[in-house]
Short mmCIF file of C-alpha atoms in Angstrom, two decimals:
data_model
loop_
_atom_site.label_atom_id
_atom_site.label_comp_id
_atom_site.label_asym_id
_atom_site.label_seq_id
_atom_site.Cartn_x
_atom_site.Cartn_y
_atom_site.Cartn_z
CA UNK A 1 -20.58 -29.46 1.31
CA UNK A 2 -23.35 -31.80 0.06
CA UNK A 3 -26.24 -30.17 -2.16
CA UNK A 4 -28.96 -30.92 1.13
CA UNK A 5 -26.52 -28.91 3.51
CA UNK A 6 -26.83 -25.95 1.05
CA UNK A 7 -30.42 -26.14 0.69
CA UNK A 8 -31.99 -24.34 3.79
CA UNK A 9 -30.15 -21.72 3.07
CA UNK A 10 -31.11 -21.23 -0.34
CA UNK A 11 -34.45 -19.19 -0.14
CA UNK A 12 -34.02 -16.95 2.08
CA UNK A 13 -31.28 -15.28 0.55
CA UNK A 14 -33.77 -15.59 -2.82
CA UNK A 15 -36.58 -13.37 -0.74
CA UNK A 16 -34.15 -10.89 0.20
CA UNK A 17 -33.39 -9.97 -3.48
CA UNK A 18 -37.18 -9.82 -4.07
CA UNK A 19 -37.59 -7.57 -1.08
CA UNK A 20 -34.99 -5.58 -2.38
CA UNK A 21 -37.32 -4.77 -5.53
CA UNK A 22 -40.56 -4.67 -3.96
CA UNK A 23 -39.34 -3.32 -0.22
CA UNK A 24 -40.57 -4.91 2.91
CA UNK A 25 -41.85 -2.14 4.63
CA UNK A 26 -44.13 -1.22 1.58
CA UNK A 27 -45.16 -4.68 1.26
CA UNK A 28 -46.52 -4.66 5.43
CA UNK A 29 -47.87 -1.41 4.65
CA UNK A 30 -50.06 -2.64 1.41
CA UNK A 31 -51.12 -5.58 3.69
CA UNK A 32 -52.24 -2.75 6.87
CA UNK A 33 -53.73 -1.01 3.84
CA UNK A 34 -55.55 -4.29 2.68
CA UNK A 35 -56.82 -5.35 5.91
CA UNK A 36 -57.90 -1.83 7.17
CA UNK A 37 -59.73 -1.10 3.80
CA UNK A 38 -61.06 -4.93 3.77
CA UNK A 39 -59.55 -5.89 0.22
CA UNK A 40 -59.33 -9.63 0.33
CA UNK A 41 -57.03 -9.53 -3.17
CA UNK A 42 -54.63 -7.42 -4.27
CA UNK A 43 -51.92 -7.95 -7.39
CA UNK A 44 -49.20 -5.14 -8.72
CA UNK A 45 -46.07 -5.19 -11.35
CA UNK A 46 -42.88 -3.67 -10.96
CA UNK A 47 -39.91 -4.02 -12.55
CA UNK A 48 -40.46 -7.62 -13.88
CA UNK A 49 -42.15 -9.32 -10.54
CA UNK A 50 -46.22 -9.02 -10.32
CA UNK A 51 -46.58 -9.48 -6.02
CA UNK A 52 -50.26 -10.86 -5.30
CA UNK A 53 -51.80 -10.51 -2.31
CA UNK A 54 -54.71 -12.34 -0.86
CA UNK A 55 -56.75 -12.52 2.42
CA UNK A 56 -57.93 -15.90 3.80
CA UNK A 57 -61.16 -14.13 5.28
CA UNK A 58 -61.37 -16.89 8.06
CA UNK A 59 -57.66 -16.58 9.47
CA UNK A 60 -56.90 -12.74 8.76
CA UNK A 61 -53.92 -14.27 7.52
CA UNK A 62 -53.22 -12.62 3.93
CA UNK A 63 -50.88 -14.53 2.05
CA UNK A 64 -48.08 -13.22 -0.15
CA UNK A 65 -46.84 -14.14 -3.46
CA UNK A 66 -44.06 -12.96 -5.63
CA UNK A 67 -43.61 -14.18 -9.50
CA UNK A 68 -42.03 -12.80 -12.49
CA UNK A 69 -44.59 -10.40 -14.19
CA UNK A 70 -44.66 -12.86 -17.30
CA UNK A 71 -45.02 -15.88 -15.84
CA UNK A 72 -48.68 -17.89 -15.30
CA UNK A 73 -49.90 -19.13 -11.82
CA UNK A 74 -47.31 -19.46 -9.15
CA UNK A 75 -49.11 -19.52 -5.95
CA UNK A 76 -47.89 -18.37 -1.97
CA UNK A 77 -47.63 -20.72 0.08
CA UNK A 78 -50.44 -19.96 3.48
CA UNK A 79 -48.89 -19.17 6.62
CA UNK A 80 -50.23 -17.69 10.18
CA UNK A 81 -48.28 -14.26 9.43
CA UNK A 82 -48.19 -12.37 5.82
CA UNK A 83 -45.19 -14.38 3.84
CA UNK A 84 -43.16 -13.57 1.19
CA UNK A 85 -42.31 -16.84 -1.55
CA UNK A 86 -40.09 -16.66 -4.95
CA UNK A 87 -42.05 -19.54 -7.21
CA UNK A 88 -39.80 -21.50 -7.63
CA UNK A 89 -40.52 -22.22 -11.18
CA UNK A 90 -39.75 -19.04 -11.72
CA UNK A 91 -38.20 -18.37 -15.42
CA UNK A 92 -37.75 -14.29 -16.66
CA UNK A 93 -36.09 -12.21 -16.07
CA UNK A 94 -35.00 -13.65 -12.76
CA UNK A 95 -32.87 -16.19 -14.01
CA UNK A 96 -31.53 -15.10 -17.02
CA UNK A 97 -28.08 -16.33 -18.21
CA UNK A 98 -27.05 -13.66 -15.79
CA UNK A 99 -28.74 -14.30 -12.43
CA UNK A 100 -26.10 -11.51 -10.66
CA UNK A 101 -28.92 -9.35 -12.54
CA UNK A 102 -31.34 -9.09 -9.45
CA UNK A 103 -29.17 -10.31 -6.68
CA UNK A 104 -29.07 -8.60 -3.73
CA UNK A 105 -26.75 -6.20 -1.95
CA UNK A 106 -26.67 -8.80 0.67
CA UNK A 107 -25.15 -11.39 -1.23
CA UNK A 108 -22.43 -9.80 -2.70
CA UNK A 109 -19.82 -8.34 -0.91
CA UNK A 110 -19.04 -4.46 -1.78
CA UNK A 111 -15.64 -3.34 -1.62
CA UNK A 112 -15.00 0.08 -0.98
CA UNK A 113 -12.43 2.42 -0.49
CA UNK A 114 -10.47 2.75 3.14
CA UNK A 115 -9.73 5.96 2.26
CA UNK A 116 -10.10 8.99 -0.61
CA UNK A 117 -7.82 9.02 -2.76
CA UNK A 118 -7.52 8.13 -6.42
CA UNK A 119 -8.25 4.96 -8.15
CA UNK A 120 -5.33 2.60 -9.93
CA UNK A 121 -6.38 -0.79 -11.86
CA UNK A 122 -3.35 -1.82 -12.58
CA UNK A 123 -0.01 -1.18 -11.35
CA UNK A 124 1.78 0.66 -13.91
CA UNK A 125 0.28 2.71 -16.46
CA UNK A 126 -0.17 1.30 -19.33
CA UNK A 127 -0.49 -2.38 -18.47
CA UNK A 128 -3.53 -5.11 -17.86
CA UNK A 129 -5.35 -4.16 -14.12
CA UNK A 130 -4.54 -5.98 -11.31
CA UNK A 131 -8.82 -7.55 -12.21
CA UNK A 132 -11.05 -7.96 -14.85
CA UNK A 133 -15.74 -8.52 -14.45
CA UNK A 134 -15.22 -12.13 -14.56
CA UNK A 135 -11.86 -13.64 -13.07
CA UNK A 136 -11.93 -15.13 -9.79
CA UNK A 137 -10.18 -13.70 -6.76
CA UNK A 138 -8.35 -15.06 -3.61
CA UNK A 139 -8.19 -13.24 -0.26
CA UNK A 140 -5.17 -11.38 -0.44
CA UNK A 141 -5.36 -10.89 -3.73
CA UNK A 142 -4.47 -7.01 -4.79
CA UNK A 143 -7.54 -5.66 -6.77
CA UNK A 144 -6.80 -2.05 -7.34
CA UNK A 145 -4.70 0.55 -5.51
CA UNK A 146 -5.90 3.90 -4.04
CA UNK A 147 -3.24 6.89 -3.75
CA UNK A 148 -3.55 9.80 -2.10
CA UNK A 149 -0.82 12.14 -1.18
CA UNK A 150 1.56 9.22 -2.63
CA UNK A 151 0.91 6.51 -0.04
CA UNK A 152 -0.23 3.53 -2.55
CA UNK A 153 -2.88 1.62 -0.61
CA UNK A 154 -3.01 -1.97 -2.04
CA UNK A 155 -7.02 -3.06 -1.63
CA UNK A 156 -6.69 -6.95 -1.18
CA UNK A 157 -9.78 -9.11 -1.81
CA UNK A 158 -11.06 -10.59 1.86
CA UNK A 159 -12.82 -13.40 0.40
CA UNK A 160 -12.46 -15.50 -2.70
CA UNK A 161 -14.93 -14.48 -5.18
CA UNK A 162 -15.69 -13.60 -8.47
CA UNK A 163 -15.58 -9.99 -9.41
CA UNK A 164 -19.04 -9.57 -10.88
CA UNK A 165 -18.22 -5.71 -11.45
CA UNK A 166 -16.41 -2.73 -11.48
CA UNK A 167 -17.95 0.90 -10.35
CA UNK A 168 -14.41 3.23 -11.32
CA UNK A 169 -12.74 3.70 -13.93
CA UNK A 170 -8.87 4.07 -13.67
CA UNK A 171 -7.52 7.53 -12.70
CA UNK A 172 -10.70 8.85 -11.22
CA UNK A 173 -11.11 10.26 -7.83
CA UNK A 174 -12.84 7.64 -5.24
CA UNK A 175 -14.32 9.38 -2.10
CA UNK A 176 -13.98 7.42 1.85
CA UNK A 177 -16.53 4.24 1.88
CA UNK A 178 -17.15 4.58 -2.01
CA UNK A 179 -18.13 1.17 -3.15
CA UNK A 180 -15.14 -0.03 -5.76
CA UNK A 181 -15.67 -3.55 -6.78
CA UNK A 182 -18.68 -6.25 -6.64
CA UNK A 183 -17.21 -9.79 -5.57
CA UNK A 184 -20.12 -12.19 -5.53
CA UNK A 185 -18.56 -14.70 -2.43
CA UNK A 186 -17.12 -18.08 -3.72
CA UNK A 187 -19.98 -21.01 -2.33
CA UNK A 188 -17.68 -23.81 -0.96
CA UNK A 189 -20.63 -25.65 -3.00
CA UNK A 190 -20.43 -23.75 -6.16
CA UNK A 191 -21.28 -27.16 -8.16
CA UNK A 192 -24.53 -27.49 -9.67
CA UNK A 193 -25.56 -30.98 -10.02
CA UNK B 1 18.39 -19.46 0.91
CA UNK B 2 22.47 -19.99 0.10
CA UNK B 3 22.46 -16.64 -0.73
CA UNK B 4 20.90 -15.21 2.65
CA UNK B 5 23.88 -17.34 4.06
CA UNK B 6 26.29 -15.76 2.23
CA UNK B 7 24.94 -12.82 2.95
CA UNK B 8 24.91 -13.25 7.10
CA UNK B 9 28.79 -14.73 5.84
CA UNK B 10 29.61 -11.70 4.43
CA UNK B 11 28.22 -9.50 6.98
CA UNK B 12 30.50 -11.37 9.56
CA UNK B 13 33.56 -11.04 7.65
CA UNK B 14 33.36 -7.07 8.15
CA UNK B 15 32.26 -7.76 10.97
CA UNK B 16 35.64 -9.32 11.60
CA UNK B 17 37.41 -7.20 9.98
CA UNK B 18 36.13 -3.63 11.40
CA UNK B 19 36.24 -5.22 15.40
CA UNK B 20 40.18 -6.27 13.89
CA UNK B 21 40.54 -2.94 12.01
CA UNK B 22 44.53 -2.47 12.83
CA UNK B 23 45.56 -5.51 12.97
CA UNK B 24 46.44 -7.69 10.02
CA UNK B 25 44.32 -10.73 10.05
CA UNK B 26 45.52 -14.35 9.31
CA UNK B 27 43.90 -15.74 6.13
CA UNK B 28 43.96 -18.72 6.91
CA UNK B 29 42.42 -18.19 10.58
CA UNK B 30 39.59 -15.77 8.84
CA UNK B 31 38.41 -18.68 6.71
CA UNK B 32 38.21 -20.91 9.41
CA UNK B 33 35.97 -18.53 11.67
CA UNK B 34 34.15 -18.00 8.61
CA UNK B 35 33.93 -22.09 7.72
CA UNK B 36 35.03 -21.07 4.10
CA UNK B 37 37.90 -22.26 2.25
CA UNK B 38 40.72 -19.41 1.83
CA UNK B 39 40.40 -19.16 -1.56
CA UNK B 40 36.65 -18.45 -1.28
CA UNK B 41 37.63 -15.88 1.36
CA UNK B 42 39.85 -13.98 -1.15
CA UNK B 43 36.39 -14.28 -3.66
CA UNK B 44 35.02 -12.58 -1.10
CA UNK B 45 37.55 -10.18 -0.41
CA UNK B 46 37.79 -9.38 -3.83
CA UNK B 47 33.80 -8.36 -4.00
CA UNK B 48 33.89 -6.33 -0.72
CA UNK B 49 36.40 -4.26 -2.48
CA UNK B 50 34.12 -3.78 -5.75
CA UNK B 51 32.02 -2.54 -2.91
CA UNK B 52 34.17 -0.14 -1.76
CA UNK B 53 35.99 -1.72 1.26
CA UNK B 54 39.81 -0.58 0.94
CA UNK B 55 41.39 -4.12 2.50
CA UNK B 56 45.17 -4.78 1.88
CA UNK B 57 46.22 -8.25 1.23
CA UNK B 58 49.87 -8.92 2.52
CA UNK B 59 50.66 -12.48 1.48
CA UNK B 60 52.05 -15.02 3.86
CA UNK B 61 50.68 -12.64 6.19
CA UNK B 62 46.62 -12.23 5.47
CA UNK B 63 44.21 -9.38 5.79
CA UNK B 64 44.47 -5.86 7.01
CA UNK B 65 41.67 -2.96 6.23
CA UNK B 66 42.80 0.45 5.46
CA UNK B 67 39.39 2.07 6.59
CA UNK B 68 36.87 1.49 8.99
CA UNK B 69 33.70 0.16 5.99
CA UNK B 70 30.56 2.06 5.51
CA UNK B 71 28.58 -1.41 4.71
CA UNK B 72 25.03 -0.86 6.64
CA UNK B 73 25.55 -5.13 8.42
CA UNK B 74 23.08 -5.27 10.78
CA UNK B 75 25.51 -5.69 13.58
CA UNK B 76 26.92 -2.00 12.40
CA UNK B 77 23.21 -0.56 12.20
CA UNK B 78 22.00 -1.87 15.20
CA UNK B 79 25.04 -0.66 17.07
CA UNK B 80 24.02 2.88 16.21
CA UNK B 81 20.34 2.67 17.03
CA UNK B 82 20.30 2.32 20.56
CA UNK B 83 16.92 1.05 22.18
CA UNK B 84 14.16 1.29 19.11
CA UNK B 85 11.17 -0.69 17.83
CA UNK B 86 12.80 0.91 13.54
CA UNK B 87 15.17 -1.63 12.96
CA UNK B 88 14.46 -4.26 15.63
CA UNK B 89 15.23 -6.57 13.46
CA UNK B 90 17.67 -5.84 10.40
CA UNK B 91 17.59 -7.93 6.95
CA UNK B 92 21.14 -7.30 4.57
CA UNK B 93 21.22 -7.61 1.00
CA UNK B 94 24.48 -7.50 -0.80
CA UNK B 95 22.19 -7.93 -3.80
CA UNK B 96 18.71 -8.28 -4.19
CA UNK B 97 15.93 -7.00 -6.44
CA UNK B 98 14.21 -4.90 -4.40
CA UNK B 99 14.50 -4.08 -0.83
CA UNK B 100 10.09 -3.55 -1.20
CA UNK B 101 9.71 -6.93 -2.21
CA UNK B 102 11.79 -8.49 0.41
CA UNK B 103 10.29 -6.17 2.99
CA UNK B 104 6.49 -7.92 1.46
CA UNK B 105 7.67 -11.14 1.67
CA UNK B 106 8.58 -10.41 5.37
CA UNK B 107 5.81 -8.76 6.00
CA UNK B 108 3.40 -11.40 4.92
CA UNK B 109 5.46 -13.95 7.32
CA UNK B 110 4.34 -11.85 10.68
CA UNK B 111 7.40 -9.90 10.25
CA UNK B 112 7.19 -7.79 13.60
CA UNK B 113 6.46 -3.76 13.58
CA UNK B 114 10.18 -2.08 13.19
CA UNK B 115 11.61 -4.76 10.87
CA UNK B 116 14.52 -3.21 8.54
CA UNK B 117 15.09 -4.38 5.24
CA UNK B 118 18.51 -3.19 3.76
CA UNK B 119 20.05 -3.58 0.71
CA UNK B 120 23.67 -2.79 -0.33
CA UNK B 121 22.47 -3.33 -4.07
CA UNK B 122 18.88 -3.56 -5.78
CA UNK B 123 18.73 -5.04 -9.14
CA UNK B 124 15.18 -3.64 -9.91
CA UNK B 125 14.79 -0.68 -6.90
CA UNK B 126 11.79 1.07 -7.73
CA UNK B 127 9.79 3.59 -7.70
CA UNK B 128 5.54 4.18 -7.74
CA UNK B 129 3.96 2.50 -11.00
CA UNK B 130 6.82 0.28 -11.75
CA UNK B 131 9.27 3.42 -12.50
CA UNK B 132 12.93 2.56 -11.70
CA UNK B 133 14.59 3.47 -9.14
CA UNK B 134 18.68 3.56 -9.51
CA UNK B 135 19.98 2.14 -6.88
CA UNK B 136 24.17 1.68 -7.59
CA UNK B 137 26.06 -0.77 -5.54
CA UNK B 138 27.38 0.34 -2.06
CA UNK B 139 26.99 4.43 -2.72
CA UNK B 140 23.61 4.96 -1.86
CA UNK B 141 21.29 4.10 0.87
CA UNK B 142 18.09 1.27 -0.11
CA UNK B 143 15.83 0.35 2.54
CA UNK B 144 12.53 -0.56 3.21
CA UNK B 145 10.66 -0.34 7.14
CA UNK B 146 7.88 -2.46 8.00
CA UNK B 147 5.29 -0.73 9.97
CA UNK B 148 2.11 -1.66 11.93
CA UNK B 149 0.64 0.68 13.17
CA UNK B 150 -2.80 1.52 14.90
CA UNK B 151 -4.14 4.15 12.32
CA UNK B 152 -7.02 3.90 10.43
CA UNK B 153 -6.16 3.77 7.24
CA UNK B 154 -7.42 7.12 6.09
CA UNK B 155 -4.97 8.82 8.56
CA UNK B 156 -1.88 6.88 7.38
CA UNK B 157 -1.22 9.44 4.66
CA UNK B 158 0.92 11.62 6.70
CA UNK B 159 3.52 8.24 6.99
CA UNK B 160 4.57 10.05 3.59
CA UNK B 161 4.93 13.36 4.33
CA UNK B 162 6.65 12.21 8.32
CA UNK B 163 9.19 10.18 5.67
CA UNK B 164 10.15 13.32 3.96
CA UNK B 165 10.15 15.70 7.07
CA UNK B 166 12.83 13.42 8.46
CA UNK B 167 14.97 12.73 5.50
CA UNK B 168 15.36 16.49 4.80
CA UNK B 169 16.01 17.35 8.62
CA UNK B 170 18.92 14.50 8.33
CA UNK B 171 20.40 15.56 5.40
CA UNK B 172 20.53 19.11 6.32
CA UNK B 173 21.84 18.56 9.97
CA UNK B 174 24.03 15.87 8.34
CA UNK B 175 25.58 17.18 5.16
CA UNK B 176 25.14 21.20 6.17
CA UNK B 177 23.02 20.93 2.40
CA UNK B 178 20.12 22.89 1.75
CA UNK B 179 16.95 20.72 1.46
CA UNK B 180 13.22 21.41 0.26
CA UNK B 181 10.64 19.89 0.33
CA UNK B 182 8.06 18.97 -2.54
CA UNK B 183 4.86 18.49 -1.52
CA UNK B 184 4.07 15.83 -0.66
CA UNK B 185 7.55 13.95 0.05
CA UNK B 186 10.33 14.99 -2.73
CA UNK B 187 13.33 15.87 -0.92
CA UNK B 188 15.15 18.68 -3.02
CA UNK B 189 18.64 20.00 -2.79
CA UNK B 190 18.76 23.42 -5.06
CA UNK B 191 15.64 21.97 -7.08
CA UNK B 192 17.24 18.44 -7.71
CA UNK B 193 15.98 15.06 -5.92
CA UNK B 194 18.36 13.55 -4.05
CA UNK B 195 15.97 10.84 -1.72
CA UNK B 196 13.11 9.32 -3.15
CA UNK B 197 10.13 7.64 -0.84
CA UNK B 198 7.65 4.76 -1.65
CA UNK B 199 5.08 4.18 0.74
CA UNK B 200 2.64 1.11 0.39
CA UNK B 201 0.04 0.24 2.57
CA UNK B 202 -1.53 -3.17 3.12
CA UNK B 203 -4.84 -2.26 4.29
CA UNK B 204 -8.62 -3.74 5.07
CA UNK B 205 -11.51 -1.13 5.75
CA UNK B 206 -10.83 -0.59 9.50
CA UNK B 207 -7.57 -1.65 9.89
CA UNK B 208 -4.12 -1.17 8.16
CA UNK B 209 -2.43 -4.77 8.02
CA UNK B 210 1.17 -3.50 7.38
CA UNK B 211 2.26 -0.32 5.84
CA UNK B 212 6.30 -0.92 3.46
CA UNK B 213 7.78 2.64 3.83
CA UNK B 214 10.79 2.43 0.86
CA UNK B 215 13.61 5.29 1.26
CA UNK B 216 16.52 5.40 -0.66
CA UNK B 217 19.02 8.39 -0.65
CA UNK B 218 21.35 9.03 -3.22
CA UNK B 219 24.44 9.79 -0.84
CA UNK B 220 27.94 8.98 -2.94
CA UNK B 221 27.13 8.60 -5.79
CA UNK B 222 30.43 10.68 -8.07
CA UNK B 223 27.47 11.44 -10.83
CA UNK B 224 24.12 10.27 -11.36
CA UNK B 225 23.38 8.72 -14.96
CA UNK B 226 23.02 11.00 -18.09
CA UNK B 227 19.11 10.48 -18.32
CA UNK B 228 18.58 11.68 -14.39
CA UNK B 229 21.38 14.84 -14.22
CA UNK B 230 18.45 17.14 -14.65
CA UNK B 231 15.81 15.97 -12.10
CA UNK B 232 18.20 13.86 -9.84
CA UNK B 233 21.46 14.61 -7.70
CA UNK B 234 23.13 12.94 -5.07
CA UNK B 235 24.67 14.59 -1.43
CA UNK B 236 28.26 13.71 -2.66
CA UNK B 237 28.13 15.91 -6.02
CA UNK B 238 25.70 18.82 -4.18
CA UNK B 239 28.32 18.40 -0.66
CA UNK B 240 32.24 18.04 -2.70
CA UNK B 241 32.36 14.69 0.24
CA UNK B 242 31.73 11.56 0.94
CA UNK B 243 29.49 10.92 4.02
CA UNK B 244 28.91 7.81 6.28
CA UNK B 245 25.82 6.05 4.81
CA UNK B 246 25.65 4.21 8.39
CA UNK B 247 25.49 7.80 10.06
CA UNK B 248 22.98 9.08 8.24
CA UNK B 249 21.13 5.69 7.63
CA UNK B 250 20.93 5.70 11.86
CA UNK B 251 20.67 9.10 12.00
CA UNK B 252 17.47 9.24 9.77
CA UNK B 253 15.59 5.75 11.25
CA UNK B 254 15.67 7.19 15.00
CA UNK B 255 14.14 10.64 13.30
CA UNK B 256 11.66 8.62 11.42
CA UNK B 257 10.98 6.98 14.80
CA UNK B 258 10.31 9.51 17.17
CA UNK B 259 7.73 11.57 14.45
CA UNK B 260 6.73 8.19 14.08
CA UNK B 261 5.31 8.17 17.90
CA UNK B 262 4.91 11.92 18.03
CA UNK B 263 2.42 11.47 15.22
CA UNK B 264 0.51 8.46 16.38
CA UNK B 265 0.53 10.59 20.11
CA UNK B 266 -0.42 14.01 19.08
CA UNK B 267 -1.75 13.35 15.29
CA UNK B 268 -0.01 14.90 11.87
CA UNK B 269 -0.14 18.78 13.15
CA UNK B 270 3.41 18.50 14.02
CA UNK B 271 4.57 16.77 10.82
CA UNK B 272 2.38 19.46 8.82
CA UNK B 273 4.16 22.40 11.08
CA UNK B 274 7.42 21.23 10.16
CA UNK B 275 6.48 20.80 6.87
CA UNK B 276 5.73 23.82 6.39
CA UNK B 277 8.90 25.17 7.85
CA UNK B 278 10.78 23.25 5.54
CA UNK B 279 9.21 23.27 2.23
CA UNK B 280 9.18 26.37 -0.01
CA UNK B 281 6.37 24.66 -2.25
CA UNK B 282 3.82 24.96 1.11
CA UNK B 283 2.31 28.58 0.34
CA UNK B 284 2.94 31.09 -2.52
CA UNK B 285 4.36 29.13 -4.66
CA UNK B 286 3.37 29.39 -8.32
CA UNK B 287 3.11 25.49 -9.32
CA UNK B 288 1.83 23.16 -12.25
CA UNK B 289 0.29 20.24 -11.23
CA UNK B 290 -0.58 17.17 -13.63
CA UNK B 291 -3.00 14.60 -11.97
CA UNK B 292 -3.99 12.28 -15.18
CA UNK B 293 -5.17 14.61 -17.92
CA UNK B 294 -6.58 17.09 -15.55
CA UNK B 295 -3.17 20.58 -15.56
CA UNK B 296 -3.73 22.64 -13.06
CA UNK B 297 -2.01 25.69 -12.23
CA UNK B 298 -1.71 28.14 -9.15
CA UNK B 299 -0.38 29.44 -6.22
CA UNK B 300 0.02 26.79 -3.46
CA UNK B 301 -1.82 28.33 0.05
CA UNK B 302 -0.65 26.28 3.13
CA UNK B 303 -1.37 22.51 4.14
CA UNK B 304 -4.76 21.14 5.54
CA UNK B 305 -4.35 19.56 8.77
CA UNK B 306 -4.39 16.22 7.44
CA UNK B 307 -1.27 17.27 5.22
CA UNK B 308 -3.49 18.04 1.80
CA UNK B 309 -1.81 20.61 -0.13
CA UNK B 310 -3.90 23.74 -1.16
CA UNK B 311 -3.57 25.13 -4.11
CA UNK B 312 -5.59 28.56 -5.03
CA UNK B 313 -6.21 27.92 -8.90
CA UNK B 314 -6.09 30.66 -11.59
CA UNK B 315 -10.05 30.99 -11.24
CA UNK B 316 -9.71 32.64 -7.66
CA UNK B 317 -10.76 29.16 -6.24
CA UNK B 318 -9.15 27.04 -3.64
CA UNK B 319 -8.94 23.19 -4.52
CA UNK B 320 -7.70 20.39 -2.01
CA UNK B 321 -4.71 18.44 -3.82
CA UNK B 322 -4.38 14.91 -3.41
CA UNK B 323 -2.26 13.16 -5.55
CA UNK B 324 -0.45 14.25 -8.70
CA UNK B 325 3.18 15.84 -9.55
CA UNK B 326 3.69 19.10 -8.55
CA UNK B 327 6.18 20.78 -9.93
CA UNK B 328 7.54 24.57 -9.55
CA UNK B 329 5.96 27.12 -12.32
#
């Protein structure tokens, strides 16, 4: 897929990741509070992200901007309604070596246990696990086994992607719906130019 | 593929011999019917003999069966099954690595619910966690059923108990042997295992793609290998006589299907109830349970409605047992 086709979908996704750190409801409440109290500018910092809200007194439409706490500048885009913007020049910590650290649950596919049972990472005791963090998997590839009453349930990947996290250790009990793996879906245009 | 074709031709030879069991079949005629040379036919007859088929060779005249062979050809199995879904398609192998592996391959190719894979011999028969299942040629029953139940994956565990109950009942009825069930599904005769069950499921979170129900029964093994004699036995060893594998297989398949349909319609209660009636392990038995690094001891206190074993631990607490190895203390 050409780079152009992918771009439009990128910024909304990244917005979600930031709003995960500072939740959207909180921001709305903040804006309401600032409007109510007649405060024109507000700034806060949390989890490495600085949130700045400034109200244009003439239009009464507040501007919200996010930026990494340690970077300078970064101005929100004016909009008739409150808008959440992440500075594209974001450096640390949002675009560190491991960008997955701040990606939200919406971007990762969470593989959950379909049943109560025991988690097995490998087909045979003492052999390498089906998958490890960093492995690329294909749809239908076995990720682990959940056993209950000797029913061996092979959990397969439903989508192609990369294992970025394994929640459970071999031999541990798991509950229904408990997360087993985080999978970063493979994008059709994963290569960056 | 050539291997598969030969399996089918061997099946045809067995069926032809069976159909004409009382007469001497001309070797030339048999070879022509099968589309092979007389020397290939002779090789195949030898192969069948090695599987226990008793064929008399009459020089210049042909071949004659001495006894109806106990080979599980699709035709013979189908004829014994009436009209069920279990066995709607039958794949019969004279030798394969494992019926589970064959079934997995077939399930991936959309084999329908009820597809049956049978082997006379497994070169790599397996149990859970890659454990080996001893599969001596033509004396045991080794098969896998492909099931596609409309069940939530979390409700499918009862199928392991169901398989144990069906096997214990049939072995008791046909062989007149005292059977016991060790939770969840070891079929025991006098505290030794005579059948093994391996159920593997492939499922999405809300939907079962397929379930492979693998069953191995030690039927006519004259004796078990030395390293297994403490734990395992065969029906022949226990009863002192030989049984028809075909009779046991078809009875097991019919019972499995009956309980399966009952279970889908009415839930697991019927299985849990039958298990509790048959099994000495269900209630009031001192057991030792090893589950990974954990070791539990206590007394069994019945099954939950889902078939989970309840254990009254020595510290007085009752724990629900979902897995691990249960042994009598």
